[in-house]
Short mmCIF file of C-alpha atoms (C1' of nucleotides) in Angstrom, two decimals:
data_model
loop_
_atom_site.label_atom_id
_atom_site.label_comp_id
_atom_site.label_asym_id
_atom_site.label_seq_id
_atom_site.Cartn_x
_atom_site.Cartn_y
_atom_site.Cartn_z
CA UNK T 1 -88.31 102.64 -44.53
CA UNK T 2 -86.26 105.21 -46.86
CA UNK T 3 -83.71 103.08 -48.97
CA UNK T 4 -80.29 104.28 -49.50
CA UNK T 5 -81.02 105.15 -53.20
CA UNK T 6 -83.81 107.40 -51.82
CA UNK T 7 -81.75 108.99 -49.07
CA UNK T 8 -79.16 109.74 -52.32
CA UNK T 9 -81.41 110.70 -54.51
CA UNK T 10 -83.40 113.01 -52.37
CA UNK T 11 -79.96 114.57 -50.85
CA UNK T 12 -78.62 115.36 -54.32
CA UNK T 13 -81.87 116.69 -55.81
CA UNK T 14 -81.88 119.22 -52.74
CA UNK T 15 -78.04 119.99 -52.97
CA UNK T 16 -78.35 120.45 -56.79
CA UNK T 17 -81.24 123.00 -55.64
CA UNK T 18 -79.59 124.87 -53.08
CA UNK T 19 -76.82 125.41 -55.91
CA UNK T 20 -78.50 126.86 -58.26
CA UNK T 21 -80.50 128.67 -55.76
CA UNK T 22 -76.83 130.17 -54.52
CA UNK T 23 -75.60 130.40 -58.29
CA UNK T 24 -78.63 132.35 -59.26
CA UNK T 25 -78.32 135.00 -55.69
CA UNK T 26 -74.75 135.82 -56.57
CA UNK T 27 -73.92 135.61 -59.71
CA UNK T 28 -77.38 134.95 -62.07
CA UNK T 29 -76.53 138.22 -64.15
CA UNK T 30 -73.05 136.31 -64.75
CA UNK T 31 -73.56 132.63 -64.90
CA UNK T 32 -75.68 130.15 -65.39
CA UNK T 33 -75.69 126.94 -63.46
CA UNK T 34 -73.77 125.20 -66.20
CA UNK T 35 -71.12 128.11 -66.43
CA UNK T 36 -71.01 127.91 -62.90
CA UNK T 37 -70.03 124.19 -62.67
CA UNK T 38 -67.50 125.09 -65.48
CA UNK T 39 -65.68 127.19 -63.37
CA UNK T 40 -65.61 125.26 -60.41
CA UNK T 41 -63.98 122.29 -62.25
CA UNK T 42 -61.35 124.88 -64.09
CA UNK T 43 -60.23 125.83 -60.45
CA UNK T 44 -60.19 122.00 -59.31
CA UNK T 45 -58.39 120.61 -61.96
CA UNK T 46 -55.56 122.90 -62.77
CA UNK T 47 -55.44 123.87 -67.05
CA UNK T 48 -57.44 121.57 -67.84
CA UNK T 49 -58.46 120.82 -71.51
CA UNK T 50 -61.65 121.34 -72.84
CA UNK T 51 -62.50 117.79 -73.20
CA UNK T 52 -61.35 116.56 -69.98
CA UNK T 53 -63.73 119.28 -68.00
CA UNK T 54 -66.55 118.45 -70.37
CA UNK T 55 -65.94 114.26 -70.15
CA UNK T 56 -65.95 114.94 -65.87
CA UNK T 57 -69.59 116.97 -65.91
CA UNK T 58 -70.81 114.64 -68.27
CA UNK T 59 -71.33 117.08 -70.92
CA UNK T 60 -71.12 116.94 -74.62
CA UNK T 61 -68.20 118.30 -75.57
CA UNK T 62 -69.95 120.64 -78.33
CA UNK T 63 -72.39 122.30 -75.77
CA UNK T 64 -69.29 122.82 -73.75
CA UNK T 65 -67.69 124.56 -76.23
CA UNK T 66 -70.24 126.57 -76.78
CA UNK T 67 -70.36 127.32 -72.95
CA UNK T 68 -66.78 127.98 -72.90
CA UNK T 69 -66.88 130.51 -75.67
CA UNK T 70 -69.32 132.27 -73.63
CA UNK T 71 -67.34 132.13 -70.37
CA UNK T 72 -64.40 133.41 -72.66
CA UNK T 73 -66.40 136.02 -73.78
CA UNK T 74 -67.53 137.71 -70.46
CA UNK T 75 -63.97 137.46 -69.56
CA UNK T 76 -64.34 134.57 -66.93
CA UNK T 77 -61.86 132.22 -68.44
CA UNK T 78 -58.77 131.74 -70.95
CA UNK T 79 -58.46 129.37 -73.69
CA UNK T 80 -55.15 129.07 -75.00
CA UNK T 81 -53.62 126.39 -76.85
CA UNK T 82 -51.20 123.87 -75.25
CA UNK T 83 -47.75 124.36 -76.24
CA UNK T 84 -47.53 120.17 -75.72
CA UNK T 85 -50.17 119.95 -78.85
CA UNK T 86 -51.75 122.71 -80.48
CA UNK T 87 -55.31 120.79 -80.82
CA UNK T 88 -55.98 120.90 -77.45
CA UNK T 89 -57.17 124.37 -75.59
CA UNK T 90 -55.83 124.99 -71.96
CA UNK T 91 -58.54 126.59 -69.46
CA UNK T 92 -57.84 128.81 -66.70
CA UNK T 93 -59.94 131.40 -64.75
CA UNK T 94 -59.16 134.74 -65.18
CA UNK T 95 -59.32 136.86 -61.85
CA UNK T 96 -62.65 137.74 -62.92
CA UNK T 97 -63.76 134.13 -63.18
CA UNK T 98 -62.12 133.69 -60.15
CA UNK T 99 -64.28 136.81 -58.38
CA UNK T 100 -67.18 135.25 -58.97
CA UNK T 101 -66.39 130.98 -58.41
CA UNK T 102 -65.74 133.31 -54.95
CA UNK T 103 -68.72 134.80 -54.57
CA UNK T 104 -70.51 131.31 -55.37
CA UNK T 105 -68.40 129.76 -52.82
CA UNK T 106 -69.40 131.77 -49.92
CA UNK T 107 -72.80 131.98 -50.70
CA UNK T 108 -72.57 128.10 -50.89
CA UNK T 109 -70.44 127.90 -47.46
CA UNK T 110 -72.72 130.20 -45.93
CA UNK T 111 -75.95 127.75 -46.66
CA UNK T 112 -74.06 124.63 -45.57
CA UNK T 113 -72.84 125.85 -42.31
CA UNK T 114 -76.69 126.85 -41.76
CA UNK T 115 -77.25 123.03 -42.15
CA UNK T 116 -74.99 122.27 -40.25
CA UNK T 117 -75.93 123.93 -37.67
CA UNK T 118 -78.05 122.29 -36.93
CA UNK T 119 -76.19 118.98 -36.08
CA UNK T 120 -73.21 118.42 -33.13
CA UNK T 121 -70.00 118.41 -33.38
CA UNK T 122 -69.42 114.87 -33.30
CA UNK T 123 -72.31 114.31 -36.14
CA UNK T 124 -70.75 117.01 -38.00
CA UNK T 125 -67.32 115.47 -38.09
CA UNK T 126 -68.80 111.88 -38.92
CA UNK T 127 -70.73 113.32 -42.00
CA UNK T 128 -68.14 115.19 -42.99
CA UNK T 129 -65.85 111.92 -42.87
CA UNK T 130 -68.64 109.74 -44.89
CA UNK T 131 -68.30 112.36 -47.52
CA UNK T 132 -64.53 111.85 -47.96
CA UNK T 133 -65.39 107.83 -48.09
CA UNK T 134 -68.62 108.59 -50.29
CA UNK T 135 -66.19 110.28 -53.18
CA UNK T 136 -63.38 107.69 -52.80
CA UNK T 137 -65.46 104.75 -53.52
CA UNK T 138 -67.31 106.49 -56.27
CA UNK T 139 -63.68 107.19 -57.68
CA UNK T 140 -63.05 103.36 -57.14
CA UNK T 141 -66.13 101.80 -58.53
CA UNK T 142 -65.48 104.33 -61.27
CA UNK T 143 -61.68 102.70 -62.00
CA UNK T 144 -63.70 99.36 -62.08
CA UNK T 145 -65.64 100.07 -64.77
CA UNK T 146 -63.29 101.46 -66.54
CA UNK T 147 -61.13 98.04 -66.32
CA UNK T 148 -64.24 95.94 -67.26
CA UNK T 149 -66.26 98.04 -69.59
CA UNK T 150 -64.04 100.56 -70.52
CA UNK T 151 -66.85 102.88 -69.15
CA UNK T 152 -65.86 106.43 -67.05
CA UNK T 153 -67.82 106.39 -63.80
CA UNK T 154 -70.80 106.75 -64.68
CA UNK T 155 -70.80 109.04 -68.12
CA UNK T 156 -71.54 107.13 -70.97
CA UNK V 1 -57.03 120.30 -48.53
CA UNK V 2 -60.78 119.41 -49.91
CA UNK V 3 -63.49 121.74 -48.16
CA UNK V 4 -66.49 120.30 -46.95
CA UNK V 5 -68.76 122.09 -49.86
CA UNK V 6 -66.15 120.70 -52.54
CA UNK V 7 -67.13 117.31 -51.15
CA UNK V 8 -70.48 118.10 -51.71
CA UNK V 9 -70.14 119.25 -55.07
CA UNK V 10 -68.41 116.87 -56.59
CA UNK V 11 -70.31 114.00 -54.63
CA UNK V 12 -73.66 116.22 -56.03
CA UNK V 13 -71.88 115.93 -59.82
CA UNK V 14 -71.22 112.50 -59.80
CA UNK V 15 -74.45 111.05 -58.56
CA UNK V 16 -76.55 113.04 -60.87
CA UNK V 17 -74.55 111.26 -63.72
CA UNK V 18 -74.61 108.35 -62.14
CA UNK V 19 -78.30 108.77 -62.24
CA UNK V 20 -78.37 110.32 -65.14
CA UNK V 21 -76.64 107.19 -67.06
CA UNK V 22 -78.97 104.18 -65.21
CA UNK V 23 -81.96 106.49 -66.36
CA UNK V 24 -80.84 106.09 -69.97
CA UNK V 25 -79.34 102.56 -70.12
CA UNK V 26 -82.71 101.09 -68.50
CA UNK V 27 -85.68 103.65 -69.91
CA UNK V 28 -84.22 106.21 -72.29
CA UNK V 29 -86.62 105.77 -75.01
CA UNK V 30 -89.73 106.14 -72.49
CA UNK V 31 -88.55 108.60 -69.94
CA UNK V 32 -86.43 111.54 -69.41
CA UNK V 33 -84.24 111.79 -66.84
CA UNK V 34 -86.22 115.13 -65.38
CA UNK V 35 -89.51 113.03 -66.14
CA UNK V 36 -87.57 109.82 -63.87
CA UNK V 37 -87.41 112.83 -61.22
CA UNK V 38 -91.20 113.24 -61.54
CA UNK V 39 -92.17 109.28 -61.53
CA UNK V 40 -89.93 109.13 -58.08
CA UNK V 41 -91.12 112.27 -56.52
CA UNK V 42 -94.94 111.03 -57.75
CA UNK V 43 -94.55 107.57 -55.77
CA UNK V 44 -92.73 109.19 -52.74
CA UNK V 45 -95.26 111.67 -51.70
CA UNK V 46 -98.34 109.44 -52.37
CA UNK V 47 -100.85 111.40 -54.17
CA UNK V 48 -99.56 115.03 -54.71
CA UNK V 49 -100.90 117.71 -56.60
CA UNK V 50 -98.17 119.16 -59.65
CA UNK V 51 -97.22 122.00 -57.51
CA UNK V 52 -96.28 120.20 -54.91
CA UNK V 53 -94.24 118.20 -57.42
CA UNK V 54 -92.57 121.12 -59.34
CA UNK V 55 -91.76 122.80 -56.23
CA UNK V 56 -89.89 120.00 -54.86
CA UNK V 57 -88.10 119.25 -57.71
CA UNK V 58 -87.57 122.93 -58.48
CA UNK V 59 -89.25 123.38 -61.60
CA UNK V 60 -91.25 126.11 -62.94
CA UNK V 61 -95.17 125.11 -63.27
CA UNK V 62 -95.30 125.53 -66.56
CA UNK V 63 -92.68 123.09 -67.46
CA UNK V 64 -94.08 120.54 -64.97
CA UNK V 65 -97.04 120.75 -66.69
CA UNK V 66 -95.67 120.16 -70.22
CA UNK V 67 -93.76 116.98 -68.70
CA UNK V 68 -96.43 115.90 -66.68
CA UNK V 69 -98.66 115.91 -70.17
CA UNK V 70 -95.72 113.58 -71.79
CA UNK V 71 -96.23 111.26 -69.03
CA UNK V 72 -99.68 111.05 -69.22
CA UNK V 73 -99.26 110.47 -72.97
CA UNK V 74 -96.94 107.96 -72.48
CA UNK V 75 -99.45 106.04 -69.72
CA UNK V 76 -96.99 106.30 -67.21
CA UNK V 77 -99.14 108.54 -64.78
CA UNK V 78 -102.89 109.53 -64.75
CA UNK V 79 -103.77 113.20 -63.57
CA UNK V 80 -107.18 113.33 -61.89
CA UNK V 81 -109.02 116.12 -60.80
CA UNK V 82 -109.03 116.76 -57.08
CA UNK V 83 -112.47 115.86 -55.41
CA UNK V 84 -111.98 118.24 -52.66
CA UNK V 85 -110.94 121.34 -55.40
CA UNK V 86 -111.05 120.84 -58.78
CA UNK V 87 -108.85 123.17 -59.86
CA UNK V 88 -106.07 120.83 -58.65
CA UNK V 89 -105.07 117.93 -60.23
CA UNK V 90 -103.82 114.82 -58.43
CA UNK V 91 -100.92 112.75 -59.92
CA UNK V 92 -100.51 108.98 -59.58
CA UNK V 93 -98.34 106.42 -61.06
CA UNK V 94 -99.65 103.99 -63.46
CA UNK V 95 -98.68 100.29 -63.34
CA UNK V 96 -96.53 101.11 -66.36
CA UNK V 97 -94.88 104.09 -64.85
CA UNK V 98 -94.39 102.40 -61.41
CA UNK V 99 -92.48 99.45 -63.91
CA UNK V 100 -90.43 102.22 -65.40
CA UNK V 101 -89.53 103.11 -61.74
CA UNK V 102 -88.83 100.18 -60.57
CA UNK V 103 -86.07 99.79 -63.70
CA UNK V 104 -84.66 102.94 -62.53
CA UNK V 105 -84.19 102.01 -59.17
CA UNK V 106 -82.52 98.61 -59.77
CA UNK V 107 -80.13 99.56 -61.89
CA UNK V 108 -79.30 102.56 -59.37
CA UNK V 109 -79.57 100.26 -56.18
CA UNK V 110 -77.09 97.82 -58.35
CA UNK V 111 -74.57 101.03 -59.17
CA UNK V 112 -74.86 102.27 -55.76
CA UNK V 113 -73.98 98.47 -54.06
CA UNK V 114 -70.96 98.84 -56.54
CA UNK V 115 -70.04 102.06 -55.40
CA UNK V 116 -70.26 100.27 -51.45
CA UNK V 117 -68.66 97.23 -51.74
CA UNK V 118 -65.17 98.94 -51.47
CA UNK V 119 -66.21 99.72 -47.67
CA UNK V 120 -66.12 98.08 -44.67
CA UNK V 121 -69.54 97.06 -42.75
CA UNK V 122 -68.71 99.93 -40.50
CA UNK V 123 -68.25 102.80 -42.96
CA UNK V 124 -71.17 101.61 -44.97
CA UNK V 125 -72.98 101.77 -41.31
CA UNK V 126 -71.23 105.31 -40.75
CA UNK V 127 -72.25 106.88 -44.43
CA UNK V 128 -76.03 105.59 -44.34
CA UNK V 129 -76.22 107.18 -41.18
CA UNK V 130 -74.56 110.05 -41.86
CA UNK V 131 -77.30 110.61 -45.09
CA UNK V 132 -79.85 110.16 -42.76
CA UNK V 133 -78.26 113.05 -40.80
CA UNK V 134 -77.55 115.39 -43.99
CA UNK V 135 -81.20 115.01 -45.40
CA UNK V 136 -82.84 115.96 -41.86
CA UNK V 137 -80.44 118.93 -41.15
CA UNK V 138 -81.15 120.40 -44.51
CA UNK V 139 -84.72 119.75 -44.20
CA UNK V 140 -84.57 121.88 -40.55
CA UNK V 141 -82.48 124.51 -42.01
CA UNK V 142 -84.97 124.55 -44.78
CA UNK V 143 -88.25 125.38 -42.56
CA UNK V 144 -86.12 128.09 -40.42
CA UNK V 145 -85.32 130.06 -43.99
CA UNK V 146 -89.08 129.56 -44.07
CA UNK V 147 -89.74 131.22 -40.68
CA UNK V 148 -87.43 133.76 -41.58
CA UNK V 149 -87.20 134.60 -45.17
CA UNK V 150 -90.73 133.28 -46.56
CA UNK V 151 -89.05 130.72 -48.66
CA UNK V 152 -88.53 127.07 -49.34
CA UNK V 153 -85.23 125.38 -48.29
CA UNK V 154 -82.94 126.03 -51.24
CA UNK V 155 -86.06 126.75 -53.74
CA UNK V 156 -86.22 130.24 -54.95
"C1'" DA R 1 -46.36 110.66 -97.90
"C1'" DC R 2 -50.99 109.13 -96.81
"C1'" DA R 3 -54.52 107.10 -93.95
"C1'" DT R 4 -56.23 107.24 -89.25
"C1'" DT R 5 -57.17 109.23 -84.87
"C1'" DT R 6 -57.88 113.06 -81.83
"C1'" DT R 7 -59.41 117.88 -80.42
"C1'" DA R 8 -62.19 121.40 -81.01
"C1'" DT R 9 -65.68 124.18 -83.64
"C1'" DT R 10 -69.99 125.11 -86.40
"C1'" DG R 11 -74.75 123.80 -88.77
"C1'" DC R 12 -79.02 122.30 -87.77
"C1'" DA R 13 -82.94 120.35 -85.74
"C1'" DT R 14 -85.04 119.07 -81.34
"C1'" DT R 15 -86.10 119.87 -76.76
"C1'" DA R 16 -86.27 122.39 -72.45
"C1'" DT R 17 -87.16 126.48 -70.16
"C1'" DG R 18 -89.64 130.43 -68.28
"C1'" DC R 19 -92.28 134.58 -68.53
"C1'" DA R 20 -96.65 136.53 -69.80
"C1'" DA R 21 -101.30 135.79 -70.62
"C1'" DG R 22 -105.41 133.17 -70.26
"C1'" DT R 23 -109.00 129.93 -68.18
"C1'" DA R 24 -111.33 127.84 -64.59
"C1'" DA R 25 -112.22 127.18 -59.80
"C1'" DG R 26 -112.26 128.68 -55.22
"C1'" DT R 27 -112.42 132.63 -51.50
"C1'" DA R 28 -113.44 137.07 -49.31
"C1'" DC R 29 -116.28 140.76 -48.56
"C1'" DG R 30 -119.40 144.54 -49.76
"C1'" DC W 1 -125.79 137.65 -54.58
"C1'" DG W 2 -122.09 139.67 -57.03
"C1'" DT W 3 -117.76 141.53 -57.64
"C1'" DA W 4 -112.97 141.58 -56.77
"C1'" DC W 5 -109.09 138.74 -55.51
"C1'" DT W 6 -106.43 134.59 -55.13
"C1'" DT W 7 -105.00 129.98 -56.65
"C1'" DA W 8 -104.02 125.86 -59.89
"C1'" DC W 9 -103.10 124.76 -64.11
"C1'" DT W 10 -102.54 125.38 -69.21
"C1'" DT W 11 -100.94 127.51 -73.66
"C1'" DG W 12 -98.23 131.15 -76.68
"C1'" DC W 13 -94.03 132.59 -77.65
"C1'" DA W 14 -89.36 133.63 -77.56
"C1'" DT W 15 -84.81 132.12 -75.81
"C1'" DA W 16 -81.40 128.93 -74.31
"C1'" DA W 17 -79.60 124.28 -74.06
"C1'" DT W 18 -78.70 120.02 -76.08
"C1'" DG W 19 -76.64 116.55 -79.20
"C1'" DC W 20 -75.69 114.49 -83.63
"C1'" DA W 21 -73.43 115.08 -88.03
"C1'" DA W 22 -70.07 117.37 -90.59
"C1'" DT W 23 -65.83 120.02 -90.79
"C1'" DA W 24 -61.10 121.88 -89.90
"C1'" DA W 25 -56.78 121.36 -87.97
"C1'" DA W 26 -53.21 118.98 -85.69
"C1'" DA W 27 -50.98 114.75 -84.32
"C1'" DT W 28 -49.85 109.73 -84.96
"C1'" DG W 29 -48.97 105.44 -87.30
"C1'" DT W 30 -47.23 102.68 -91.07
#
DNA sequence: ACATTTTATTGCATTATGCAAGTAAGTACG
DNA sequence: CGTACTTACTTGCATAATGCAATAAAATGT
C-alpha cells in the first residue's frame, strides 16, 4: 500500500511538473522556472527583501541575486533600497512582471480546474480544506524547529 | 483570500525543500537530490527502462542518462540490457542504493509525522485521503490531455 | 572610533541541462 | 534480403545554474 511519503512525494513531483510545463507554455521566452517562482513570492509577500524571498525558496542568496538582476533587467521587477536601511533592496513587480505572474496564473488555474474536474463537489471542497491544514502544520512544525534547532522549516 | 493554486504552490515549495534538506542531511555525499528522485522512481515502478524514468520525472534523456551513469558508478543501481530488446536498458536498485533509499525515506517519514502531529486523528484521516484523491484526479486529467492533445499529464 | 554583524554583489570553479549528432537495435516494406 | 525508418540510449558541446569564498557597503555594539 502507497505510504503517505509516497502519496507526497509523487503529488509534488507531478505539481512541480505541471508548473513548469505551464511556466514554459506562457511565458518560456520570459522566465524560467526559477524567475517564475521569484515572482510569485514578490506578489505574496509584499516588498520583500532580497534575502527573505531567497531564505523562503530555499535558494542561495547569490544565485538569487543573480536571478533578480535578470528579472530587473527584462523589466519584471524593481529593486530599490529600503529607506529603513540602505543595505537591504526592496522587490516589487513592475506591471510587466505582474502581466506575466498573470499569464502563469491562468494557465496554472486552467490545469487545476481540469483536475478537478474530475472529482465532486464535496471531494473538491474536502481537498481543498486538507490543503489549508497541509500548509498550516508545515508552518507549525516549521516554528518548532526553529525553537529547538534554530532551523527554518525545512531550508538548511 | 488564498486561491486554491496558491495552496498548491506553496505546499509544492515547501515539500520539495523539505525533501530537498532530508536528502542532504542523510545522503548528501552519495546522492543528489535529482539522483534520490531516480532511486525512488527506480523502486516504485519495479523494473523500468530510463525512459520511462526520465519521462516521469521530467527529465530530458540525455541527462537521465548522465545521472543514471553516476549511479551506476556509485553501485547504487545496475543497468542491464533488456532480454526482450536490447536496445533498452533495465534499471534496478542495488542493495546499496535501496539502503540509500531507505535513509531518505526515514528521515522524510520522521519530518512528515512532525509536520502531522499538530492535527487531529480526523484531519490527518481527511488530508491522507484527500492525497489519495489529488494524485488520482491528476493522473485522469493526465490520460484525457493524452486522448486529446498527444501528451503526458503535465510533461511537455 | 573601531570591531563585528548584516545585506547584497562579484569571481570562480563545478555541476546540470539540453540540443544536435552518433551508434546500435529493432521494424516495415519493397 | 536489403534498404529506409523508427526507437533507445550515449556522447560532444555550449549554455545556464549553483554555491562557496571574497568583497563592498551599511548598520550595530561597546
Amino acid at each position: 500500500m502507497e505510504s503517505v511519503r509516497e502519496k507526497l512525494q509523487i503529488f509534488a513531483r507531478r505539481f512541480g511538473l505541471l508548473n513548469a510545463a505551464c511556466c514554459d507554455e506562457c511565458c518560456g521566452e520570459q522566465v524560467s522556472l526559477a524567475q517564475s517562482h521569484i515572482l510569485f513570492e514578490i506578489r505574496r509577500s509584499g516588498a520583500p527583501s532580497m534575502q527573505q524571498v531567497a531564505e523562503e525558496l530555499g535558494m542561495d542568496v547569490t544565485t538569487f541575486s543573480r536571478q533578480a538582476k535578470g528579472l530587473d533587467a527584462k523589466g519584471l521587477i524593481v529593486r530599490k533600497v529600503s529607506p529603513d536601511d540602505r543595505r537591504v533592496t526592496l522587490l516589487g513587480l513592475t506591471d510587466a512582471g505582474a502581466d506575466v505572474l498573470a499569464r502563469i496564473d491562468s494557465y496554472m488555474t486552467g490545469r487545476i480546474d481540469q483536475i478537478f474536474a474530475s472529482m465532486t463537489d464535496f471531494e473538491r471542497e474536502t481537498v481543498v480544506r486538507s490543503l489549508g491544514l497541509l500548509n498550516e502544520a508545515v508552518a507549525k512544525a516549521g516554528q518548532v524547529a526553529v525553537q529547538r534547532e534554530g532551523v527554518i522549516a525545512c531550508c538548511k
